[in-house]
Tab-separated table of C-alpha atoms in Angstrom:
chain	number	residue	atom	x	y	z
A	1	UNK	CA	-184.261	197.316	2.314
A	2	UNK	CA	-183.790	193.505	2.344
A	3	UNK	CA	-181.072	191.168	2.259
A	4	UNK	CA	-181.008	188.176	0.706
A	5	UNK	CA	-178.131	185.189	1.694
A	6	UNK	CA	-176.912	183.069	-0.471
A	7	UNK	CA	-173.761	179.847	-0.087
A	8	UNK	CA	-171.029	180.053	-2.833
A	9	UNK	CA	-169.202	176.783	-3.786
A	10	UNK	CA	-166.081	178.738	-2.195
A	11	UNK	CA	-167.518	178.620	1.166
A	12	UNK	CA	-168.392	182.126	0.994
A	13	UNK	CA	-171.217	183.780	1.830
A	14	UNK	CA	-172.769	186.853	0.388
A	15	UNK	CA	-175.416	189.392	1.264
A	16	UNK	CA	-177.078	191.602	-0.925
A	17	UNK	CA	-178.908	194.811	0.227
A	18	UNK	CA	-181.253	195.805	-2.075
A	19	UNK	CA	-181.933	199.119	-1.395
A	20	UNK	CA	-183.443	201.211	-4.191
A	21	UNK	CA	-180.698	200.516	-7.429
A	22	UNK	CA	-177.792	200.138	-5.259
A	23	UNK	CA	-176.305	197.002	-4.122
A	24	UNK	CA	-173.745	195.582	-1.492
A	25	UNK	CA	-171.635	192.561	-1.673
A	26	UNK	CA	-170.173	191.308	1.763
A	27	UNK	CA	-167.773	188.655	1.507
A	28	UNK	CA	-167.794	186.717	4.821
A	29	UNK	CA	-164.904	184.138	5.937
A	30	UNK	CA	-165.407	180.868	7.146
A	31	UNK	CA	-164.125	180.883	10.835
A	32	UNK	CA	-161.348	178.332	11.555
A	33	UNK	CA	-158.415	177.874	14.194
A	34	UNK	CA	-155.379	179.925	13.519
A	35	UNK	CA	-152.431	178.250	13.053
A	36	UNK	CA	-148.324	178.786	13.932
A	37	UNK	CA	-145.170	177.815	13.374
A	38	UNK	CA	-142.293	177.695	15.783
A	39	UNK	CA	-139.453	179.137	14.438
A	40	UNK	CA	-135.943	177.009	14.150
A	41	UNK	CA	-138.501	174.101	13.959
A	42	UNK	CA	-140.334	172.140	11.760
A	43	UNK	CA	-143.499	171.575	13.911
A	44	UNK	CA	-146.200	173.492	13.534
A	45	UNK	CA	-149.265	174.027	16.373
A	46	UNK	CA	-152.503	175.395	16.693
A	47	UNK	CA	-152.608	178.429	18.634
A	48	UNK	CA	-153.376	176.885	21.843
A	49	UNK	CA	-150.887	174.014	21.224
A	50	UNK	CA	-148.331	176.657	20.544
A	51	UNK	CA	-149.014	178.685	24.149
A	52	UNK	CA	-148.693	175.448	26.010
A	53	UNK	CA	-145.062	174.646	23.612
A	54	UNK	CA	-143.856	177.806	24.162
A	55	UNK	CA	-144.131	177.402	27.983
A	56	UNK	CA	-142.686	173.903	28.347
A	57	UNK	CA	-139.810	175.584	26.620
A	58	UNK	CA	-139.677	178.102	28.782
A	59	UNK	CA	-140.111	175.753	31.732
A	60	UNK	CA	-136.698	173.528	30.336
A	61	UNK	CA	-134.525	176.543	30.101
A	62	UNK	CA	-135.168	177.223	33.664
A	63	UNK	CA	-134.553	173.710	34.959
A	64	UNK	CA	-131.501	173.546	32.437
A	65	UNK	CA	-130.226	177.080	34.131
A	66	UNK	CA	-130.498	175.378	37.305
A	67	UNK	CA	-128.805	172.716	36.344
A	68	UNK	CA	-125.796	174.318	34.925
A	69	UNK	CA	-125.425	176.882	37.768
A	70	UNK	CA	-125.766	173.602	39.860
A	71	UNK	CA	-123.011	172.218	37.822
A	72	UNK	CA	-120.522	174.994	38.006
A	73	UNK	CA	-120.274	174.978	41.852
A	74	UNK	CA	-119.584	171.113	41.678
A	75	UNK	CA	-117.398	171.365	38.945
A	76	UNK	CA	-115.384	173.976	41.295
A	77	UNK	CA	-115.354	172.183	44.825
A	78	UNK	CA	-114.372	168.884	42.422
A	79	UNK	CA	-111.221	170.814	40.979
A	80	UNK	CA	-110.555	171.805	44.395
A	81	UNK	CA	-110.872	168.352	45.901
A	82	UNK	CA	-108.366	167.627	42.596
A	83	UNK	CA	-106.103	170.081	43.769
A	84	UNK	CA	-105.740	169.094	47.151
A	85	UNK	CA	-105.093	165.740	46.452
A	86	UNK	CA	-102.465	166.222	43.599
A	87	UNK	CA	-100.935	169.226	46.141
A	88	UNK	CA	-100.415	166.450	48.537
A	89	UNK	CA	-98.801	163.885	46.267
A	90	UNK	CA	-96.227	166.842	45.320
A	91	UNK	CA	-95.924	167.872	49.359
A	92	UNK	CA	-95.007	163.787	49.942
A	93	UNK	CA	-93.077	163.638	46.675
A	94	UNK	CA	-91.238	166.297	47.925
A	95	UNK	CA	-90.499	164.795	50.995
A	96	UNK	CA	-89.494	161.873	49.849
A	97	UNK	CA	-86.753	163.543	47.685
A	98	UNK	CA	-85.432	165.655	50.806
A	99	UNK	CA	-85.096	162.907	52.317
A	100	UNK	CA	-83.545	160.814	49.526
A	101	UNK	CA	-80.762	163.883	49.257
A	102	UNK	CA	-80.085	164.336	53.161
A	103	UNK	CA	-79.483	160.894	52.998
A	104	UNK	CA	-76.904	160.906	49.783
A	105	UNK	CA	-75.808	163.317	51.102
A	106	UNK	CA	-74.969	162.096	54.871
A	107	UNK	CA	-73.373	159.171	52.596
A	108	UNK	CA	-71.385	161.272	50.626
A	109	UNK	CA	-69.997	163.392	54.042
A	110	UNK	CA	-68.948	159.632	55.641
A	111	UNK	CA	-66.944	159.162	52.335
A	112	UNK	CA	-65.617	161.882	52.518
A	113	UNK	CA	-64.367	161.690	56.356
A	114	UNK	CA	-63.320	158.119	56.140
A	115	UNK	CA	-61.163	158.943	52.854
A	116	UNK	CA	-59.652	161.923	54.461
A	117	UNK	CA	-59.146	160.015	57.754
A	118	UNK	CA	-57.570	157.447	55.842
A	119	UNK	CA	-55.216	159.790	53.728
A	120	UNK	CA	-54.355	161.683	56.874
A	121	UNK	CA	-53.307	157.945	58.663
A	122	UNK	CA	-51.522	157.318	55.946
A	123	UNK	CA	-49.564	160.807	56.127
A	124	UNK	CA	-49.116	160.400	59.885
A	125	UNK	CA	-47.635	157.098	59.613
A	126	UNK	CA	-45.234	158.084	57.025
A	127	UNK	CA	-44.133	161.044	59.264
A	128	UNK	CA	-44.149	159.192	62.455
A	129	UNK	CA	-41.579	156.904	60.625
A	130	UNK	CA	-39.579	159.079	59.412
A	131	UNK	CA	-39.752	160.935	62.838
A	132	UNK	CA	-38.236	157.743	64.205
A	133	UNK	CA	-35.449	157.276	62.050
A	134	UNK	CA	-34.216	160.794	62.648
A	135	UNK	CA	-34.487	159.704	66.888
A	136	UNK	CA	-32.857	156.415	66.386
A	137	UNK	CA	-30.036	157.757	63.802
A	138	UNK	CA	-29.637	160.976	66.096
A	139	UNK	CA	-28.765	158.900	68.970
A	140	UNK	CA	-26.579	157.015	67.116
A	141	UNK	CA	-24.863	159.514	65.150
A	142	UNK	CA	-25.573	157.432	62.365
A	143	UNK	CA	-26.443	159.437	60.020
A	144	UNK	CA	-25.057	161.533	56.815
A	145	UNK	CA	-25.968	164.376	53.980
A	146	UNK	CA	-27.112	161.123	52.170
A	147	UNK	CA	-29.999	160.161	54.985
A	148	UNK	CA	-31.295	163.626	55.217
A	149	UNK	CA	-31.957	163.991	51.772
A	150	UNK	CA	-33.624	161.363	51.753
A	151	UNK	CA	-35.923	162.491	54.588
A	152	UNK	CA	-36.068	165.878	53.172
A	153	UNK	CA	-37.406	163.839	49.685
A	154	UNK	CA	-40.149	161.783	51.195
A	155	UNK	CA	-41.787	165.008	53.279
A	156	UNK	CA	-41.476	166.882	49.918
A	157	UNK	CA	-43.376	163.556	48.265
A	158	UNK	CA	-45.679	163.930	51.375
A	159	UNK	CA	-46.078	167.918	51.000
A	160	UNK	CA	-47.186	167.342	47.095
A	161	UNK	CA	-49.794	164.474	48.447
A	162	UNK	CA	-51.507	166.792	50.671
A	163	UNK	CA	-51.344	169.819	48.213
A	164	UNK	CA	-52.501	167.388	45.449
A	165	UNK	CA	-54.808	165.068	46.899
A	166	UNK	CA	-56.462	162.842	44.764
A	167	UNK	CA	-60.097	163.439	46.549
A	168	UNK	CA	-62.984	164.730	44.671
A	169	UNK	CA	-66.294	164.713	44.206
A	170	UNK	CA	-68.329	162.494	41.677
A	171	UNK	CA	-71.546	163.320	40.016
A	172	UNK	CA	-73.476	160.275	38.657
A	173	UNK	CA	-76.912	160.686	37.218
A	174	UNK	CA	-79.284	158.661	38.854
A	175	UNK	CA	-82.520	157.406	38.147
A	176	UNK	CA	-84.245	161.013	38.345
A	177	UNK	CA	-82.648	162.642	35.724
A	178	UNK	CA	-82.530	166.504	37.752
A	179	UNK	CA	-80.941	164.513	40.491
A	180	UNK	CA	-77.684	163.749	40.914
A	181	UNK	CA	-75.776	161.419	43.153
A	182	UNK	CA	-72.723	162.223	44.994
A	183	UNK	CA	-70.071	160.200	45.655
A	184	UNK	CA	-66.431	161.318	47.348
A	185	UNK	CA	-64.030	158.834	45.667
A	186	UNK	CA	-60.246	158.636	45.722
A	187	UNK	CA	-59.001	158.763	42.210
A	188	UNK	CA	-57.236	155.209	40.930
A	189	UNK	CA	-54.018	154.615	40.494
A	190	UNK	CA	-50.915	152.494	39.800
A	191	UNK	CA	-48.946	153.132	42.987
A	192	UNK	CA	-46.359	150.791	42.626
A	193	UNK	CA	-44.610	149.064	40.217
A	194	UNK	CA	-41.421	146.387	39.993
A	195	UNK	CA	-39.258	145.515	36.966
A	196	UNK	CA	-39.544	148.086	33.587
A	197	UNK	CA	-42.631	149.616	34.286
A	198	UNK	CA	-42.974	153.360	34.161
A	199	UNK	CA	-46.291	155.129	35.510
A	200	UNK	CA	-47.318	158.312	33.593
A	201	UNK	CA	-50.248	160.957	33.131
A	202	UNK	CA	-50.776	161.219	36.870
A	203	UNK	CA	-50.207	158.020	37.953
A	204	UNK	CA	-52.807	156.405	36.205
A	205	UNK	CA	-50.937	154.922	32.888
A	206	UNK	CA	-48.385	152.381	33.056
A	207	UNK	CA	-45.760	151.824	30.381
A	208	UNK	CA	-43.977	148.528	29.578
A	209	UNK	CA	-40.657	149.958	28.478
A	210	UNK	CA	-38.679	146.593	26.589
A	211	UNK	CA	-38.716	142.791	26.789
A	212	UNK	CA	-41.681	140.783	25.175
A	213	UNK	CA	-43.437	138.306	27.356
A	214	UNK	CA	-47.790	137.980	27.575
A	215	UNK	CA	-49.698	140.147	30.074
A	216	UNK	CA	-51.289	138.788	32.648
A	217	UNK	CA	-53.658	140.512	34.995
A	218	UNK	CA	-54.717	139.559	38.330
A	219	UNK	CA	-55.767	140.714	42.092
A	220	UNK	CA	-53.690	139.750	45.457
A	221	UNK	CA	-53.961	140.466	48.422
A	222	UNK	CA	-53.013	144.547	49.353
A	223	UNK	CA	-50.662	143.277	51.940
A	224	UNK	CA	-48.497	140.953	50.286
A	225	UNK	CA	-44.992	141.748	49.067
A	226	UNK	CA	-44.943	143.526	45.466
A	227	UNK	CA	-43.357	141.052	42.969
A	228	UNK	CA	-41.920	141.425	39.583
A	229	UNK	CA	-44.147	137.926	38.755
A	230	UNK	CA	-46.946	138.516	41.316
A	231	UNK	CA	-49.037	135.789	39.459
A	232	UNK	CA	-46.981	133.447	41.031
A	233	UNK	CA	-47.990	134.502	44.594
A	234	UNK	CA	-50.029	132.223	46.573
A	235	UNK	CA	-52.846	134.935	46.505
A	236	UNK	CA	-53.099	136.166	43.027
A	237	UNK	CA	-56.028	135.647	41.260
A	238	UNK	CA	-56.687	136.161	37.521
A	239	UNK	CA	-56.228	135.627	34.005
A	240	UNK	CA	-53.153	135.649	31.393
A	241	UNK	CA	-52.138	134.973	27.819
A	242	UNK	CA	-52.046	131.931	26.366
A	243	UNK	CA	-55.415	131.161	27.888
A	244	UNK	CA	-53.972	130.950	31.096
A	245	UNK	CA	-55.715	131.268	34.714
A	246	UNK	CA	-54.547	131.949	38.146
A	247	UNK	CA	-55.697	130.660	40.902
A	248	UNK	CA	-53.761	130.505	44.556
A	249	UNK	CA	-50.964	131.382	41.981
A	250	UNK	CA	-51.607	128.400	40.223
A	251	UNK	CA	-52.064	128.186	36.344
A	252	UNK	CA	-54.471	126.364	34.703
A	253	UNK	CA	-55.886	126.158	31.186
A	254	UNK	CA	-58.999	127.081	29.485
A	255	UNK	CA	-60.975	127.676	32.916
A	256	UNK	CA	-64.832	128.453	32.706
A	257	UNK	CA	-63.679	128.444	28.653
A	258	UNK	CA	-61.504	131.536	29.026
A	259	UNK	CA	-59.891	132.615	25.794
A	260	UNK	CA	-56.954	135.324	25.896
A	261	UNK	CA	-58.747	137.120	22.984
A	262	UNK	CA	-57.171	140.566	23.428
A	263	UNK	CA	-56.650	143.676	20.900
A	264	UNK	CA	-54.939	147.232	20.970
A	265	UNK	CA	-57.609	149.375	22.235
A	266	UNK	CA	-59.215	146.678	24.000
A	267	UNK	CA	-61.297	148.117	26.959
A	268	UNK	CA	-61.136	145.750	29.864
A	269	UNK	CA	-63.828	145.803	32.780
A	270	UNK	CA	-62.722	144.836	36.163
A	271	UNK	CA	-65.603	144.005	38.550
A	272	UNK	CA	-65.118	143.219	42.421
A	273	UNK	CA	-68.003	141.664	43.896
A	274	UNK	CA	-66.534	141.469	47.264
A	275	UNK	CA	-70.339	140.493	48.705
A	276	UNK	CA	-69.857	137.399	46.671
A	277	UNK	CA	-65.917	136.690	46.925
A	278	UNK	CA	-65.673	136.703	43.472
A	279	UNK	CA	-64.184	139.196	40.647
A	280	UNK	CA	-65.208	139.298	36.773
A	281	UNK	CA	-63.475	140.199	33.809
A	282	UNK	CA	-65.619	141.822	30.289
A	283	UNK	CA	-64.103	142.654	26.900
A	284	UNK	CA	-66.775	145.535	25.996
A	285	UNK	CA	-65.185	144.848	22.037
A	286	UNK	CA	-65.618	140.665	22.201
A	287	UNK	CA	-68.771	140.590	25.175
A	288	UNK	CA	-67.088	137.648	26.361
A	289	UNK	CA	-67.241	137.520	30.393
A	290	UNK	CA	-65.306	135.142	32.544
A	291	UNK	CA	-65.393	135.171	36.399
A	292	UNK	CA	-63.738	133.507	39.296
A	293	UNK	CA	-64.666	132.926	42.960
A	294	UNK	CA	-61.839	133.634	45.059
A	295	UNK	CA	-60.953	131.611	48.623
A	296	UNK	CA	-60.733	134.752	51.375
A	297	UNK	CA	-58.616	132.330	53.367
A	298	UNK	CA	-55.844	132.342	50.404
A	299	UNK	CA	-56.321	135.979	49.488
A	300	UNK	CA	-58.350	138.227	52.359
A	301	UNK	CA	-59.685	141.617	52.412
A	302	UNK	CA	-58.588	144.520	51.084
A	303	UNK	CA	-57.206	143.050	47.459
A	304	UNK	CA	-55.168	145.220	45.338
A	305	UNK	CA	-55.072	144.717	41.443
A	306	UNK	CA	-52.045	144.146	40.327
A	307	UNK	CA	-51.085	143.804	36.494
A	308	UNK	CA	-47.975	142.341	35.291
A	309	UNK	CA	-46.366	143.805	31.384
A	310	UNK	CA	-44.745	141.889	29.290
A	311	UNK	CA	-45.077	143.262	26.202
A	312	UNK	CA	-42.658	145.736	24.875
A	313	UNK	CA	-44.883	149.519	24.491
A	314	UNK	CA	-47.931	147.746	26.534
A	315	UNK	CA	-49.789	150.674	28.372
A	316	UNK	CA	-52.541	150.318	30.715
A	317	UNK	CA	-55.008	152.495	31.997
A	318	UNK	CA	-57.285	152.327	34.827
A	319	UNK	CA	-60.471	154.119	35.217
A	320	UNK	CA	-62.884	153.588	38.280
A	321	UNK	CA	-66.335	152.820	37.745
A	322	UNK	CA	-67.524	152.294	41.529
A	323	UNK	CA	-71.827	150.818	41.437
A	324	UNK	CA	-73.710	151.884	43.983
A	325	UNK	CA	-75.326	148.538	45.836
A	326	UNK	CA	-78.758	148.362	45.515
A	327	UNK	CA	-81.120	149.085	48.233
């Protein structure tokens, strides 16, 4: 048998085998690197380029597992550190607003024992005078049906005081919007009045009941003597119609520009800035503001407003609006 070799143009060689009339064709492939490509990429590598690939991979996934376990137990003691930190703004915060009530609080219980000390002075003195009447008049038999009831009128007006005290408690919103400010206050009223004025709806509307003269507004001092015309006292303070102002009880026109611009349903605000010795007067309807510095020597501590009706159906009412100084 012999074999004979012979090159194709295809790169192919082939053998035959001549052995008797039979004869074999082996087809025998050119040797060359096999080549791959990586899947869910675009690069392809030789085998042995591919082996060392793969095992970089590998390699980076390790590192990167490292890494991210690495990154977990930071990422938990730096939420903790978070926590901590934000725990203790909320423990001061906290604190603070403890505080802030206690103190409103400890405020709110002085205003309350000075008003009810007050109130209860008050009461006392009015009993203790009455007290000495009846002593005085027992001794000298100088009394009648007519002077007991009397007495018997002003402890029943004393009795409906007490059971009806005009003490409560007010809630103002303050800057925090869940908390509230308490303040004991005394509820305002018109607790005297000269001439034909009546005082209605609990004391705190007064009624002009005839005549037709302007109204005039103004503060005096709480211990002078009520008047019918308490502008004219020498410690009134305040404005009038016909663009009048008061000052020492003396009228003047036009002062600071005041203008008597007034209208039925007017609201009226009243300030008392007794840190300044001054008050101020603002019509909410016409924005206009006027104010006047008052003399303590002419017109001390406490003042007392007092308003004076002229006009025939003129009714007044007074509502408190006590601000808080500012710390």
């Amino acid at each position: 048998m012999s074999i004979v070799y012979s090159k194709s143009k295809w790169g192919h060689f082939t053998a035959k085998l001549m052995q008797s009339s039979i004869t074999y064709a082996i087809l025998i492939k050119k040797t060359q690197p096999l080549k791959k490509k990586l899947q869910r990429c675009n690069l392809v590598f030789y085998r042995n380029d591919f082996d060392l690939h793969r095992a970089k991979i590998d390699q980076d996934l390790d590192i990167f597992a490292d890494e991210l376990n690495a990154f977990q137990s930071g990422s938990g003691e730096q939420y903790n550190s978070l926590e901590l930190m934000l725990s203790d703004k909320i423990n001061t915060w906290k604190l603070k607003s403890i505080q802030k009530i206690q103190e409103d609080a400890e405020e709110a219980r002085q205003q309350v024992q000075t008003l009810i000390a007050l109130n209860n002075g008050k009461t006392t003195s009015c009993v203790h005078k009455i007290t000495q009447e009846l002593k005085q008049d027992r001794q000298n038999h100088g009394f009648d049906e007519r002077d007991l009831n009397k007495w018997k009128k002003k402890r029943d007006e004393l009795k409906l005081n007490v059971s009806k005290s005009d003490l409560y408690i007010d809630e103002q919103q303050s800057e925090n919007d869940f908390i509230t400010n308490l303040l004991a206050k005394e509820k305002e009223s018109f607790e005297r009045v000269c001439g034909p004025v009546s005082i209605k709806e609990n004391v705190q509307l007064a009624s002009h009941n005839f005549n037709i003269f302007p109204i005039s507004g103004e503060f005096v001092a709480e211990d002078n003597i009520i008047l019918e015309n308490s502008y004219q006292s020498n410690s009134s303070y305040g404005w009038a119609g016909h663009n009048e102002v008061y000052t020492n009880g003396k009228c003047s026109k036009k002062v600071n520009g005041y203008t008597s611009d007034y209208s039925k349903g007017d609201v009226i605000e009243l300030t008392l800035d007794c840190d300044h010795h001054l008050i101020r007067m603002t019509n909410i309807r016409s924005t206009k503001s006027y104010e006047i510095n008052v003399d303590l020597k002419g017109c001390p501590f406490p003042w007392m407003l007092h308003l004076n009706l002229f006009h025939h159906q003129t009714r007044i009412r007074v509502n408190l609006l006590r601000v808080s100084r500012k710390q």
